[in-house]
Tab-separated table of C-alpha atoms and ligand atoms in Angstrom:
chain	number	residue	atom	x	y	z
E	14	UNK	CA	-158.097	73.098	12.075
E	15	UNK	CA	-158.632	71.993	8.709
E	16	UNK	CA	-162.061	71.076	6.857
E	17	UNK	CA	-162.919	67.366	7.677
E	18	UNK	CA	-164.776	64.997	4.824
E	19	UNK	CA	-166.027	61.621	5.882
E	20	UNK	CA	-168.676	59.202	3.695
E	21	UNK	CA	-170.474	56.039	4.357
E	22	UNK	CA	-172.463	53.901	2.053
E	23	UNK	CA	-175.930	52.648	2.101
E	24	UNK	CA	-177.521	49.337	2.879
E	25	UNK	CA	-179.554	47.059	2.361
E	26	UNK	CA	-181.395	43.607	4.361
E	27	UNK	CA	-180.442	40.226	1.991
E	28	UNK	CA	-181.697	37.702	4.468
E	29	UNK	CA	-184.062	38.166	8.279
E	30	UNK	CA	-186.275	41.024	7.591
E	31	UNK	CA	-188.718	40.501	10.452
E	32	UNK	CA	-187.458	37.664	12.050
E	33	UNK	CA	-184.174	39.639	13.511
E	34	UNK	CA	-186.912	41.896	15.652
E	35	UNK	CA	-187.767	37.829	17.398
E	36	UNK	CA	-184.404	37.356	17.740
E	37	UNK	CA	-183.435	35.286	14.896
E	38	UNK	CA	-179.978	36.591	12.645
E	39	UNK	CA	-180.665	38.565	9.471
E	40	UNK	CA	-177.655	39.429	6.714
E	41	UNK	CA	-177.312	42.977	5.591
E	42	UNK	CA	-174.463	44.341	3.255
E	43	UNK	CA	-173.413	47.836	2.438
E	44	UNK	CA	-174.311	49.604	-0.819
E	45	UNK	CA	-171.994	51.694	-2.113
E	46	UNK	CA	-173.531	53.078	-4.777
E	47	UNK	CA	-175.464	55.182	-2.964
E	48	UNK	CA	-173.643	57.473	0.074
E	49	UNK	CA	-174.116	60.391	2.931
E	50	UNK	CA	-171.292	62.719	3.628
E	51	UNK	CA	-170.237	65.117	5.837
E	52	UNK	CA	-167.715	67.941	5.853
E	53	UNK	CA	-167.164	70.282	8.945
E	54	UNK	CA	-165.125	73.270	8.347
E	55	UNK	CA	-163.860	76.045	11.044
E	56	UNK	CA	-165.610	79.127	11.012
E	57	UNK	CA	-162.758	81.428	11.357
E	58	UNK	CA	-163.456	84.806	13.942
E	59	UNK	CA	-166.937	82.899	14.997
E	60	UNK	CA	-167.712	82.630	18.632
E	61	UNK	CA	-167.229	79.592	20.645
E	62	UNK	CA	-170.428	76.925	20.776
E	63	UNK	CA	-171.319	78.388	17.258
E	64	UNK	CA	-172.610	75.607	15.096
E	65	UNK	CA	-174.286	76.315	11.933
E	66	UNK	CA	-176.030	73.161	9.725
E	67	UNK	CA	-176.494	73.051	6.432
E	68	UNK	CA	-178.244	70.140	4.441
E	69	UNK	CA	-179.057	71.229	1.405
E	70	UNK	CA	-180.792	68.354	0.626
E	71	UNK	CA	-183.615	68.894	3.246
E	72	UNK	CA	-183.486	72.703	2.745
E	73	UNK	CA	-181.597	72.952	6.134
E	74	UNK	CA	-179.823	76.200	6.784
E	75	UNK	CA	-179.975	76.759	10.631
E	76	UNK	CA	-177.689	77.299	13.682
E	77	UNK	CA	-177.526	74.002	15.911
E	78	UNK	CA	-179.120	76.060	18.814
E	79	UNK	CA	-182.487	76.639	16.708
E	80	UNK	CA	-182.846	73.268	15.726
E	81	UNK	CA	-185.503	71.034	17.724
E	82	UNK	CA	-183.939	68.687	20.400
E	83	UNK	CA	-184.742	66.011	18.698
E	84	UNK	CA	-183.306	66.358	15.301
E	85	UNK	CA	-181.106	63.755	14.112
E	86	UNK	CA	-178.309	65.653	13.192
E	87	UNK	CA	-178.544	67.930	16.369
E	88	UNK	CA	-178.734	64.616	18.335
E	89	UNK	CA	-175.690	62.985	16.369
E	90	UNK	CA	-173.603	66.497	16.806
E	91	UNK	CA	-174.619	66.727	20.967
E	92	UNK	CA	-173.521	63.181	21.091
E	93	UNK	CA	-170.492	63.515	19.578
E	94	UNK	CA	-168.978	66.951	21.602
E	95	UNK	CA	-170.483	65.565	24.732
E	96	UNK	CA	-168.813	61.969	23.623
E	97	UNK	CA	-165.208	63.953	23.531
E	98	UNK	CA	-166.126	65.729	25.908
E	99	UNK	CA	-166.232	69.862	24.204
E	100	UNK	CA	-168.778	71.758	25.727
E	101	UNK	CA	-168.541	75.369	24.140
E	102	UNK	CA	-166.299	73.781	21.115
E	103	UNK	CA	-164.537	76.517	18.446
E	104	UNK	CA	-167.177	77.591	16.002
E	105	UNK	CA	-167.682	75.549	13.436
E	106	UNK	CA	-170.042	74.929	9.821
E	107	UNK	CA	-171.206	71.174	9.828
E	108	UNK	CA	-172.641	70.437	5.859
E	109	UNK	CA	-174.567	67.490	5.309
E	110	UNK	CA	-175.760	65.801	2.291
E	111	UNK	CA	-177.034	62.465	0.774
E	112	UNK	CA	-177.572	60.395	-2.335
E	113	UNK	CA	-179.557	57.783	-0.256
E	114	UNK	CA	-182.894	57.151	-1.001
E	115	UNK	CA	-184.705	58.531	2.196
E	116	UNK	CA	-187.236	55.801	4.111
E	117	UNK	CA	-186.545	53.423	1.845
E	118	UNK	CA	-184.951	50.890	4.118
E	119	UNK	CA	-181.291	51.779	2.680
E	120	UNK	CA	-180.004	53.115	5.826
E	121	UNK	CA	-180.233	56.744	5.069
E	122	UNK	CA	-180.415	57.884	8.388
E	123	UNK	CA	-177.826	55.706	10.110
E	124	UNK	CA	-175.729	56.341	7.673
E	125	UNK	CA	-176.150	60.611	8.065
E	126	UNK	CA	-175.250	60.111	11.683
E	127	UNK	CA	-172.291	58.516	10.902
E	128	UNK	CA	-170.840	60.602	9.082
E	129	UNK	CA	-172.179	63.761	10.842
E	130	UNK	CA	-170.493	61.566	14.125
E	131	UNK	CA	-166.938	60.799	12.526
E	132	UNK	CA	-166.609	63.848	11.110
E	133	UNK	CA	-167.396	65.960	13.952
E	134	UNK	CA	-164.899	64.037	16.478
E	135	UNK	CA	-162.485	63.744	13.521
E	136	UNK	CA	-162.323	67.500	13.670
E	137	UNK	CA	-161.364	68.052	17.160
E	138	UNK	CA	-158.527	65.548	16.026
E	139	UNK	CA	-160.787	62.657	18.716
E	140	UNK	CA	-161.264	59.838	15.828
E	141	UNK	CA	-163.891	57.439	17.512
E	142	UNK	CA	-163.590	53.455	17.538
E	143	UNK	CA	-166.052	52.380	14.761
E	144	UNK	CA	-167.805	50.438	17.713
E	145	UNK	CA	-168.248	53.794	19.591
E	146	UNK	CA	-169.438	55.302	16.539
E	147	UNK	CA	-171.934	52.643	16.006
E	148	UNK	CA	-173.281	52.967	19.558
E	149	UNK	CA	-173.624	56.531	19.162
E	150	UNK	CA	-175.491	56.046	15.741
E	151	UNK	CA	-177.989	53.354	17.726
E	152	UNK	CA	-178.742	56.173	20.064
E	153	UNK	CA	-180.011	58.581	17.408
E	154	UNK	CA	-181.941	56.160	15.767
E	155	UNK	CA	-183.605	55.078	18.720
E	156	UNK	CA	-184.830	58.822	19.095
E	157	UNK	CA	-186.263	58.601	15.361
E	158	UNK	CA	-187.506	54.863	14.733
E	159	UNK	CA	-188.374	53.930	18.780
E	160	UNK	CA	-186.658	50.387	19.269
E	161	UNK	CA	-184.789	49.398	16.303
E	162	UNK	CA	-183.093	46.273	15.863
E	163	UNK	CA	-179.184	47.750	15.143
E	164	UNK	CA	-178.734	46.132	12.140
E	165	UNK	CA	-178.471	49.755	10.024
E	166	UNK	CA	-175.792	51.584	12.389
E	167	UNK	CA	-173.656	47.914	12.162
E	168	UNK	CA	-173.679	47.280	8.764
E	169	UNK	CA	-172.759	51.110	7.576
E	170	UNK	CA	-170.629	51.697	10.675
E	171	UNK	CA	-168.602	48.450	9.578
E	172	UNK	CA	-169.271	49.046	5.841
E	173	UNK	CA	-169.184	45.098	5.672
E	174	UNK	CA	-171.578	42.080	5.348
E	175	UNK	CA	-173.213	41.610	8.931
E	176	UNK	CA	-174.928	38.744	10.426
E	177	UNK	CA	-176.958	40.482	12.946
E	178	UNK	CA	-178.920	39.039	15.546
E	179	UNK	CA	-180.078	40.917	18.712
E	180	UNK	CA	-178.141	41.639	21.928
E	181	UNK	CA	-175.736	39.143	20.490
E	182	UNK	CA	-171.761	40.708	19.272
E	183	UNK	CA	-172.653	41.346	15.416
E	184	UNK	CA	-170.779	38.732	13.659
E	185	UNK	CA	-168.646	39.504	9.986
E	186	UNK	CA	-167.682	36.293	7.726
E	187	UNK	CA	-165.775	35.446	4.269
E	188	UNK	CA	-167.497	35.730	1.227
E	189	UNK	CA	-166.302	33.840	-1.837
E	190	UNK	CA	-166.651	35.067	-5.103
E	191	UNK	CA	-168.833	38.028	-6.163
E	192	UNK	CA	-172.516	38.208	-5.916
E	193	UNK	CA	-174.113	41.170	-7.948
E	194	UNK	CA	-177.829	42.239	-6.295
E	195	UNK	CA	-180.462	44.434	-8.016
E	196	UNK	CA	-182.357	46.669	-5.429
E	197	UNK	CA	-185.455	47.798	-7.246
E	198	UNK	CA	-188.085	50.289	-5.688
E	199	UNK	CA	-191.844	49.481	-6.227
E	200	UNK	CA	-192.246	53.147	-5.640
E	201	UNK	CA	-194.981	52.419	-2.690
E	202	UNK	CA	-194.057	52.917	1.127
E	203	UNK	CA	-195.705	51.815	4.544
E	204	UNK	CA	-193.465	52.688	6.875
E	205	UNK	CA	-191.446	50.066	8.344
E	206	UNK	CA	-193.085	50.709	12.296
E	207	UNK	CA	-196.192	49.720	10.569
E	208	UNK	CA	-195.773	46.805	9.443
E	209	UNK	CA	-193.409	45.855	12.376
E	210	UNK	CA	-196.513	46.475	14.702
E	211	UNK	CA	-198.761	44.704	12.320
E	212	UNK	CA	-196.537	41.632	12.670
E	213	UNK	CA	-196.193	42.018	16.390
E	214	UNK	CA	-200.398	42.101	16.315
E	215	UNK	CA	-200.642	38.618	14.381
E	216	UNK	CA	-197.987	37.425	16.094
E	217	UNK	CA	-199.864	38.364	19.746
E	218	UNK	CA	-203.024	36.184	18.143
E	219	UNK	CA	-200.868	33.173	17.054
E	220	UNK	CA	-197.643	33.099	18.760
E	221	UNK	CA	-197.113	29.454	17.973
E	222	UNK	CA	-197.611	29.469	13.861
E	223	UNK	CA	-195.816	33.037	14.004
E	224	UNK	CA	-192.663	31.780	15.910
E	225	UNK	CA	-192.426	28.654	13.476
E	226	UNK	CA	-192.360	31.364	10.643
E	227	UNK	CA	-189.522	33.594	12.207
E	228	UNK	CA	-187.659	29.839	12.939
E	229	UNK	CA	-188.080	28.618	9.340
E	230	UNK	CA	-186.325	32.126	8.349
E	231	UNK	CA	-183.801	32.388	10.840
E	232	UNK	CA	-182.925	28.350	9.678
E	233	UNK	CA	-182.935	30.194	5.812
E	234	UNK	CA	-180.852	32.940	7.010
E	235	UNK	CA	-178.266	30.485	8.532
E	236	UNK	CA	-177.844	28.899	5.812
E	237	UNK	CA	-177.325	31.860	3.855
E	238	UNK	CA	-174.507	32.835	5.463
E	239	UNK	CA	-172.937	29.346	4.534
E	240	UNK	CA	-174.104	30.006	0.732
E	241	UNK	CA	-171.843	33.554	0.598
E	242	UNK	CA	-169.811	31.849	2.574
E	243	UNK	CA	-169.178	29.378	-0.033
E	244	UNK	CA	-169.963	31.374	-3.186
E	245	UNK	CA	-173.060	28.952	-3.870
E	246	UNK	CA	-175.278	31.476	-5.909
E	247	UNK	CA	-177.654	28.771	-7.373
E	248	UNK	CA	-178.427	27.996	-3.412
E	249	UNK	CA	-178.547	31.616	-2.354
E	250	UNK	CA	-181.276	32.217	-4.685
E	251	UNK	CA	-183.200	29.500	-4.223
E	252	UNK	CA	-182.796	30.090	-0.223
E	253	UNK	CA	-183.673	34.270	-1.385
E	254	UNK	CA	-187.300	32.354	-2.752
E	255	UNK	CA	-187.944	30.442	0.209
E	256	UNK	CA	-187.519	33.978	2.771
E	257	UNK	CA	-189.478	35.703	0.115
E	258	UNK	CA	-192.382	32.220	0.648
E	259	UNK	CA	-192.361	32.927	4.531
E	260	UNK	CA	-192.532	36.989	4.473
E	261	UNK	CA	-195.267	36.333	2.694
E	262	UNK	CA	-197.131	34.028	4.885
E	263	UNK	CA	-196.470	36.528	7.768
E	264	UNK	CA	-198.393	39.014	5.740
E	265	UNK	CA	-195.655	41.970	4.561
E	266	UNK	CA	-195.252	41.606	0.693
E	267	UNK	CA	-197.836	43.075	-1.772
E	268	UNK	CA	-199.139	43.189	-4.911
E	269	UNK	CA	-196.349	45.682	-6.446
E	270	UNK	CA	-193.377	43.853	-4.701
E	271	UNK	CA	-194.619	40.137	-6.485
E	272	UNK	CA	-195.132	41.701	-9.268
E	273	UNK	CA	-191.325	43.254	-9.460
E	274	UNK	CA	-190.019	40.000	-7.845
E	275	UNK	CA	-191.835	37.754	-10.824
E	276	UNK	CA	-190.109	40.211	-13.214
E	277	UNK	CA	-186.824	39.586	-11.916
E	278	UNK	CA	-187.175	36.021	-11.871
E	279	UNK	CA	-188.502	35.831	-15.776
E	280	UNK	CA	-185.565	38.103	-16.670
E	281	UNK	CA	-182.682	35.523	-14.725
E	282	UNK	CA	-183.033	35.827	-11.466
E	283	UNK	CA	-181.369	33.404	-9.352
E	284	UNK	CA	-183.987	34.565	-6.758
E	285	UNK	CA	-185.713	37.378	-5.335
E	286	UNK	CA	-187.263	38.510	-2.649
E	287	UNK	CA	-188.848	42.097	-0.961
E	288	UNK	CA	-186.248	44.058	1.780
E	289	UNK	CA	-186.724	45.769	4.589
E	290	UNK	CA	-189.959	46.197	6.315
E	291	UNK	CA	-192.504	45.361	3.130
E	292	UNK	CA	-195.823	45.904	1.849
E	293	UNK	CA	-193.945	48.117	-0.981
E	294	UNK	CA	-190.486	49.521	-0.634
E	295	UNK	CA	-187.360	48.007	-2.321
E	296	UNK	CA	-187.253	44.089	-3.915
E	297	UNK	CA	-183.482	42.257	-4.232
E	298	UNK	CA	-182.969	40.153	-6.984
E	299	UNK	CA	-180.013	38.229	-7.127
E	300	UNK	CA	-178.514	38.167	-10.807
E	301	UNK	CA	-176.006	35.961	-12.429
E	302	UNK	CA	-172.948	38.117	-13.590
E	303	UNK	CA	-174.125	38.185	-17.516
E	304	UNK	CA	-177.733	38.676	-17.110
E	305	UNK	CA	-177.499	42.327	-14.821
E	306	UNK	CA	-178.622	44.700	-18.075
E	307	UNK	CA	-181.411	42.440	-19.037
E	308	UNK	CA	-182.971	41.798	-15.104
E	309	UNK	CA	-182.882	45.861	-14.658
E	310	UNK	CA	-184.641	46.589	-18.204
E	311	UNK	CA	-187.128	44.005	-16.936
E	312	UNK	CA	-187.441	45.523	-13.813
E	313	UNK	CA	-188.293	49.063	-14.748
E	314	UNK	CA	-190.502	47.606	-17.859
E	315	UNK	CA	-192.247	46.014	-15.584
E	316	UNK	CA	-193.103	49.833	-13.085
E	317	UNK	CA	-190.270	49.752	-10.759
E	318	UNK	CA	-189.022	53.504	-10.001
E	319	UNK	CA	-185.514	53.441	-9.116
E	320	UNK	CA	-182.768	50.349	-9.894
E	321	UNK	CA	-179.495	50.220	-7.952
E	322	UNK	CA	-177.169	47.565	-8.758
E	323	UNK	CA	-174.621	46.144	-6.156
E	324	UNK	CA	-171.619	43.330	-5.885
E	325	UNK	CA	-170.635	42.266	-2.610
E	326	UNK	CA	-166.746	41.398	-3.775
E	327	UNK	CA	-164.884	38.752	-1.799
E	328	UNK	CA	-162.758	40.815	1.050
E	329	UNK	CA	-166.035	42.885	1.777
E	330	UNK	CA	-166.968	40.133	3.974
E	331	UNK	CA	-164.579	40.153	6.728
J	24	PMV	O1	-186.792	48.867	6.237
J	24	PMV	P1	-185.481	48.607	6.884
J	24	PMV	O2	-184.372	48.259	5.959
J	24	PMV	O3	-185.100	49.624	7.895
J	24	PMV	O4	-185.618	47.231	7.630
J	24	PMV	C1	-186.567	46.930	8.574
J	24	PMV	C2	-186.195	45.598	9.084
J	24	PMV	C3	-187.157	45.036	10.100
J	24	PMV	O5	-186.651	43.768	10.445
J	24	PMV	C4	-188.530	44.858	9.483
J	24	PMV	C5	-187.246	45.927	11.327
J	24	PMV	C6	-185.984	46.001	12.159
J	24	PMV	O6	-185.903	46.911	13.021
J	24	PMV	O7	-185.097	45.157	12.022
């Protein structure tokens, strides 16, 4: 059996932070200038059901059968032998490692189990439908982040733009043009089950002003999907302004992500906005093609810790 290598990008939320966990559609795309991989290589005289893991990254060195039960990669690797059906499998070495900024909202550990999932099956010569590979990556992150909305296994399973709305097929469209995003990290964190519950709270106390909030951005994200669609950039940002309004009103941004997202707009923004769960984290700007240098000086001038640029290219759409 030969060694097996298999990749998958980041991501990160454009459009529906929030809303998408009420049911309305949020847009994510795939960064790929960020990435996990996996390679799984025989381990030649070893004894059957002998796994060994190794993530440098994490300082993991471990057989599978000392890890806890619940560790994601043990989780993604029992999936995947149980899902093709290998119960004392030839011994292999499974290593795992990531340029993905970890709980930062860029997928990081969707995008491990995918790759830890593809490459494993891919070994035993079983390559997986990217649906059942998504599926199997929902069911390890429901083990590590309780109920979450799907969006991260789609999007990096796919490695297109999603519209995603819950318990609905995700659905993939055209893009026109090129769009180039700036992810920029304010360098603070809540984690994203915290402010999910704190929205749930408010929205327990005033159901009627919070659904009219997660309407007025699932109405933005809509029409979001028409401005990729058509390549409208001047109406993308503005629309990336108006999501940024509402996530305020529901009470996720902060001080640090305004203060990034007013940089970004000085600098040429065509709009800008915080993604993923808020109160810190990661900001998107939206820049025009000649103005990417001078936005990302701004943005680390003005305190942010890490810049990734991104451009969603027409054909990365569909
Ligand atoms: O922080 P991220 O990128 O994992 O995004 C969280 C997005 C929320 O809508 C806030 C939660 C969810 O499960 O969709």
């Amino acid at each position: 059996m030969p060694a097996i290598y298999s990749k998958a990008p980041g991501k990160i939320i454009l459009f529906g932070e929030h809303a998408v966990v009420y049911g309305q559609p949020a847009i994510a795309i795939p960064v790929t200038q960020v990435h996990a991989t996996a390679r799984v290589f025989p381990i030649l005289n070893g004894r059957p059901g002998d796994i060994r893991i190794q993530a440098p990254d994490i300082h993991l060195d471990s057989a599978l059968s000392d890890l806890p039960k619940d560790d994601p990669i043990a989780t993604a690797v029992q999936l995947s032998l149980e899902t093709i059906g290998l119960n004392s499998p030839p011994a292999f070495k499974l290593q795992v490692s990531s340029t993905i900024p970890i709980a930062a909202g860029m997928g990081s550990s969707a995008a491990i189990s995918i790759v830890v999932i593809r490459a494993v099956s891919d070994f035993f010569g079983r390559h997986l439908q990217t649906d059942d590979v998504s599926q199997l990556t929902y069911q390890v992150e429901k083990i590590q982040h309780g109920v979450p909305s799907g969006i991260d296994n789609s999007v990096i399973a796919y490695q297109k733009a999603v519209c995603f709305t819950r318990d609905k097929p995700i659905e993939f469209f055209d893009i026109t043009g090129s769009t180039h995003w700036i992810i920029a990290d304010t360098g603070e964190k809540t984690p994203t089950r915290v402010t999910v519950g704190d929205v749930r709270n408010r929205y327990e106390e005033e159901r009627e002003t919070y659904q009219d909030y997660f309407n007025r951005i699932g109405a933005i994200t809509q029409k979001a999907k028409q401005g990729l669609i058509k390549g409208d950039k001047e109406r993308l940002g503005n629309l990336m302004d108006e999501n940024q309004h509402w996530l305020a009103q529901i009470g996720v941004s902060s001080q640090s992500i305004e203060h990034l997202i007013e940089a970004a707009r000085e600098a040429g923004a065509l709009g800008a906005k915080l993604s993923g769960g808020g109160r810190g984290g990661n900001i998107i700007a939206l820049s025009p093609s000649g103005e990417i240098e001078t936005i990302t000086a701004a943005l680390l001038e003005a305190g942010a810790k890490r810049v990734i640029k991104t451009i969603l290219t027409q054909g990365e759409g569909s």
